[in-house]
Backbone as CSV, one residue per row, in Angstrom:
resi,resn,N_x,N_y,N_z,CA_x,CA_y,CA_z,C_x,C_y,C_z
1,MET,-23.332,48.718,50.411,-22.049,49.078,49.858,-22.094,48.829,48.367
2,LYS,-21.544,49.750,47.581,-21.524,49.609,46.132,-20.084,49.660,45.634
3,PRO,-19.491,48.455,45.385,-18.151,48.445,44.788,-18.231,48.801,43.302
4,SER,-17.160,49.359,42.764,-17.155,49.778,41.361,-17.184,48.585,40.408
5,ASP,-16.754,47.410,40.875,-16.656,46.255,39.984,-17.728,45.196,40.247
6,GLY,-18.867,45.584,40.805,-19.886,44.576,41.061,-21.160,45.160,41.639
7,PRO,-22.084,44.264,41.988,-23.372,44.706,42.523,-23.260,45.166,43.974
8,ARG,-24.308,45.797,44.448,-24.374,46.204,45.853,-24.236,44.976,46.743
9,GLU,-23.585,45.162,47.892,-23.406,44.073,48.852,-23.978,44.475,50.196
10,ARG,-24.543,43.507,50.893,-25.026,43.739,52.252,-23.822,43.676,53.198
11,VAL,-23.756,44.632,54.135,-22.630,44.744,55.050,-23.143,44.742,56.485
12,ARG,-22.422,44.070,57.368,-22.735,44.115,58.798,-21.587,44.832,59.495
13,CYS,-21.954,45.690,60.458,-20.941,46.498,61.130,-21.133,46.475,62.640
14,LYS,-20.033,46.698,63.339,-20.044,46.922,64.777,-19.204,48.171,65.014
15,VAL,-19.770,49.113,65.769,-19.101,50.375,66.030,-19.013,50.578,67.540
16,ASP,-17.844,50.934,68.019,-17.633,51.274,69.425,-17.146,52.713,69.496
17,TYR,-17.761,53.495,70.385,-17.371,54.880,70.596,-16.840,55.038,72.011
18,ALA,-15.791,55.826,72.178,-15.275,56.180,73.496,-15.154,57.704,73.531
19,ALA,-16.087,58.346,74.238,-16.064,59.807,74.346,-15.072,60.237,75.417
20,LYS,-14.440,61.371,75.195,-13.515,61.932,76.178,-13.602,63.450,76.110
21,ASN,-12.896,64.149,76.997,-12.907,65.618,77.049,-14.330,66.161,77.098
22,GLU,-15.130,65.608,78.033,-16.511,66.040,78.234,-17.335,65.956,76.952
23,GLY,-17.102,64.923,76.153,-17.861,64.709,74.928,-17.395,65.522,73.739
24,ARG,-16.292,66.248,73.872,-15.796,67.046,72.752,-14.843,66.267,71.851
25,SER,-14.472,65.080,72.274,-13.600,64.216,71.472,-14.172,62.812,71.507
26,VAL,-13.940,62.079,70.438,-14.401,60.698,70.398,-13.364,59.855,69.666
27,LYS,-13.161,58.665,70.196,-12.372,57.658,69.487,-13.376,56.600,69.050
28,MET,-13.334,56.232,67.795,-14.262,55.205,67.334,-13.522,54.087,66.639
29,ASN,-14.071,52.891,66.819,-13.583,51.690,66.154,-14.755,51.120,65.374
30,VAL,-14.548,50.900,64.084,-15.596,50.401,63.203,-15.090,49.128,62.542
31,ARG,-15.869,48.061,62.670,-15.553,46.803,61.973,-16.754,46.438,61.114
32,CYS,-16.524,46.282,59.814,-17.590,45.924,58.882,-17.119,44.768,58.009
33,ALA,-18.079,43.953,57.584,-17.749,42.845,56.692,-18.947,42.491,55.828
34,SER,-18.655,42.082,54.617,-19.644,41.491,53.705,-19.045,40.162,53.262
35,ASP,-19.655,39.514,52.283,-19.093,38.260,51.791,-17.716,38.452,51.153
36,ALA,-17.481,39.626,50.535,-16.231,39.837,49.800,-15.361,40.951,50.373
37,TYR,-15.757,41.564,51.471,-15.101,42.784,51.917,-14.989,42.792,53.431
38,LYS,-13.881,43.325,53.933,-13.691,43.482,55.365,-13.010,44.826,55.601
39,MET,-13.467,45.546,56.627,-12.907,46.845,56.936,-12.751,46.978,58.450
40,GLU,-11.618,47.519,58.878,-11.380,47.818,60.292,-10.819,49.230,60.369
41,LEU,-11.648,50.148,60.847,-11.324,51.558,60.845,-11.265,52.089,62.268
42,THR,-10.269,52.918,62.543,-10.221,53.666,63.799,-10.170,55.144,63.429
43,ALA,-10.767,55.967,64.272,-10.743,57.407,64.039,-10.716,58.130,65.378
44,ASN,-10.054,59.242,65.396,-10.036,60.158,66.538,-10.546,61.497,66.019
45,ILE,-11.639,61.983,66.618,-12.276,63.197,66.129,-12.477,64.163,67.295
46,ASP,-12.118,65.423,67.069,-12.303,66.485,68.050,-13.319,67.482,67.508
47,GLN,-14.094,68.078,68.422,-15.062,69.099,68.038,-14.780,70.374,68.806
48,ARG,-14.659,71.485,68.082,-14.525,72.826,68.674,-15.637,73.669,68.073
49,GLY,-16.593,74.083,68.920,-17.789,74.726,68.390,-18.518,73.692,67.556
50,SER,-18.813,74.014,66.313,-19.427,73.017,65.428,-18.406,72.366,64.493
51,ALA,-17.146,72.833,64.520,-16.114,72.322,63.610,-15.531,70.995,64.098
52,LEU,-15.378,70.070,63.181,-14.789,68.758,63.454,-13.435,68.644,62.767
53,SER,-12.491,67.979,63.446,-11.206,67.680,62.833,-10.666,66.408,63.468
54,GLY,-9.825,65.715,62.737,-9.245,64.503,63.301,-8.517,63.690,62.256
55,ASN,-8.307,62.423,62.603,-7.599,61.515,61.701,-8.247,60.143,61.734
56,TRP,-7.961,59.352,60.711,-8.519,58.004,60.595,-7.464,57.076,60.009
57,PHE,-7.652,55.772,60.273,-6.778,54.750,59.691,-7.581,53.469,59.499
58,GLU,-7.481,52.889,58.319,-8.153,51.621,58.003,-7.057,50.568,57.847
59,SER,-7.091,49.528,58.707,-5.969,48.589,58.783,-5.944,47.520,57.694
60,GLN,-7.081,47.125,57.118,-7.077,46.087,56.083,-6.405,46.571,54.792
61,TYR,-6.660,47.830,54.426,-6.118,48.382,53.188,-4.982,49.372,53.442
62,ARG,-4.627,49.541,54.723,-3.522,50.398,55.144,-3.633,51.799,54.547
63,GLN,-4.806,52.397,54.753,-5.070,53.756,54.300,-5.382,54.620,55.514
64,GLY,-5.013,55.863,55.465,-5.327,56.781,56.553,-5.232,58.203,56.081
65,GLY,-5.752,59.094,56.898,-5.699,60.497,56.524,-6.420,61.359,57.527
66,LYS,-6.958,62.480,57.031,-7.571,63.445,57.927,-9.078,63.534,57.716
67,ILE,-9.733,64.064,58.739,-11.177,64.268,58.741,-11.418,65.739,59.039
68,SER,-12.351,66.354,58.310,-12.763,67.723,58.614,-14.254,67.840,58.337
69,GLY,-14.915,68.748,59.034,-16.336,68.912,58.790,-17.034,69.716,59.857
70,GLN,-18.364,69.544,59.917,-19.225,70.286,60.827,-20.218,69.339,61.490
71,ASN,-20.558,69.641,62.736,-21.625,68.951,63.456,-22.608,70.032,63.886
72,VAL,-23.750,70.086,63.223,-24.755,71.093,63.526,-26.037,70.383,63.920
73,ASN,-26.413,70.526,65.192,-27.642,69.918,65.723,-27.715,68.413,65.459
74,GLY,-26.594,67.719,65.610,-26.575,66.268,65.454,-26.444,65.778,64.024
75,LEU,-26.359,66.684,63.062,-26.126,66.308,61.669,-24.657,66.562,61.365
76,ILE,-23.933,65.497,61.083,-22.510,65.604,60.782,-22.317,65.527,59.277
77,GLU,-21.647,66.528,58.731,-21.248,66.520,57.331,-19.743,66.697,57.320
78,ALA,-19.044,65.713,56.782,-17.588,65.716,56.875,-16.952,65.235,55.577
79,LYS,-15.653,65.500,55.486,-14.850,65.030,54.354,-13.684,64.253,54.923
80,ILE,-13.429,63.066,54.354,-12.227,62.319,54.718,-11.293,62.354,53.519
81,GLU,-10.008,62.483,53.820,-9.022,62.580,52.747,-7.781,61.776,53.091
82,SER,-7.197,61.194,52.068,-5.884,60.567,52.175,-5.154,60.873,50.877
83,GLU,-4.023,60.252,50.680,-3.292,60.461,49.423,-4.044,59.889,48.234
84,THR,-4.920,58.872,48.473,-5.562,58.180,47.359,-7.085,58.255,47.355
85,ILE,-7.707,58.847,48.374,-9.165,58.861,48.430,-9.673,60.156,49.043
86,THR,-10.803,60.606,48.518,-11.568,61.697,49.122,-13.013,61.231,49.153
87,ALA,-13.656,61.378,50.296,-15.040,60.934,50.429,-15.824,61.945,51.255
88,LEU,-17.096,62.077,50.932,-18.003,62.923,51.691,-18.876,62.033,52.561
89,LEU,-19.003,62.402,53.846,-19.767,61.616,54.810,-20.913,62.440,55.361
90,THR,-22.041,61.768,55.581,-23.168,62.364,56.288,-23.583,61.376,57.365
91,VAL,-23.656,61.854,58.611,-24.050,61.004,59.739,-25.182,61.708,60.471
92,ARG,-26.291,60.972,60.662,-27.437,61.483,61.412,-27.678,60.567,62.599
93,THR,-27.925,61.169,63.771,-28.207,60.396,64.975,-29.563,60.817,65.510
94,LYS,-30.398,59.817,65.824,-31.708,60.097,66.418,-32.032,58.953,67.371
95,GLY,-32.099,59.279,68.667,-32.376,58.246,69.667,-31.295,57.188,69.652
96,ASN,-31.691,55.911,69.507,-30.726,54.817,69.497,-30.355,54.392,68.074
97,ARG,-30.629,55.234,67.096,-30.314,54.917,65.697,-29.362,55.949,65.110
98,GLN,-28.537,55.470,64.186,-27.595,56.349,63.500,-27.503,55.894,62.054
99,SER,-27.571,56.842,61.125,-27.389,56.504,59.708,-26.093,57.141,59.223
100,PHE,-25.415,56.436,58.366,-24.093,56.812,57.882,-24.121,56.644,56.362
101,ALA,-23.801,57.690,55.625,-23.732,57.609,54.161,-22.400,58.192,53.706
102,MET,-21.730,57.470,52.810,-20.462,57.918,52.257,-20.543,57.868,50.746
103,GLU,-20.029,58.896,50.092,-19.924,58.911,48.638,-18.497,59.261,48.265
104,SER,-17.938,58.451,47.377,-16.584,58.682,46.900,-16.517,58.309,45.420
105,PRO,-17.036,59.194,44.547,-17.049,58.887,43.113,-15.665,58.523,42.596
106,GLY,-15.595,57.452,41.815,-14.341,57.003,41.236,-13.548,56.046,42.105
107,ALA,-13.912,55.919,43.377,-13.199,55.001,44.265,-13.716,53.578,44.056
108,TRP,-12.946,52.584,44.554,-13.373,51.182,44.431,-14.728,50.979,45.088
109,VAL,-14.926,51.566,46.259,-16.244,51.568,46.887,-16.767,52.994,46.762
110,SER,-17.721,53.192,45.847,-18.173,54.546,45.555,-19.305,55.013,46.469
111,GLN,-20.051,54.061,47.062,-21.153,54.421,47.947,-21.251,53.426,49.089
112,VAL,-21.479,53.952,50.285,-21.741,53.109,51.449,-22.899,53.749,52.201
113,SER,-23.864,52.931,52.581,-24.991,53.396,53.377,-25.201,52.394,54.500
114,ILE,-25.125,52.862,55.743,-25.229,51.958,56.891,-26.214,52.549,57.893
115,ASP,-27.135,51.729,58.359,-28.056,52.111,59.428,-27.680,51.312,60.650
116,LEU,-27.365,52.020,61.732,-26.956,51.382,62.976,-28.033,51.559,64.037
117,HIS,-28.136,50.598,64.939,-28.974,50.780,66.121,-28.217,50.276,67.335
118,ARG,-28.401,50.973,68.441,-27.680,50.654,69.674,-28.283,49.423,70.324
119,ASP,-27.418,48.474,70.671,-27.854,47.299,71.427,-28.224,47.747,72.830
120,SER,-29.289,47.173,73.358,-29.610,47.461,74.762,-28.791,46.526,75.647
121,ARG,-28.046,47.094,76.547,-27.165,46.305,77.409,-27.500,46.556,78.832
């Protein structure tokens, strides 16, 4: 994570997904924290064909808005928007790993890069 007012910070995250409508919709809960930052995000995303749409809400900073984008062969490219932020997201999934990159020039957090791996349960 790269805040605008300081150096890059290491972040730990936990993500839970709940698929519904035969995998065409997903509800996700994301909790991330660093030494100076905490985020709790929920999102509901629907897919029709390759088009994505939905909404998100982050409870620590009380921000929310809409999500739009495309999912083509497991590569998700999306835009999140609210009244105060616009960010571009890229999500890649391969096997039990997922990478997440966000860029939001001019925002307090201008870059986020997260590599996730699925716990074996």
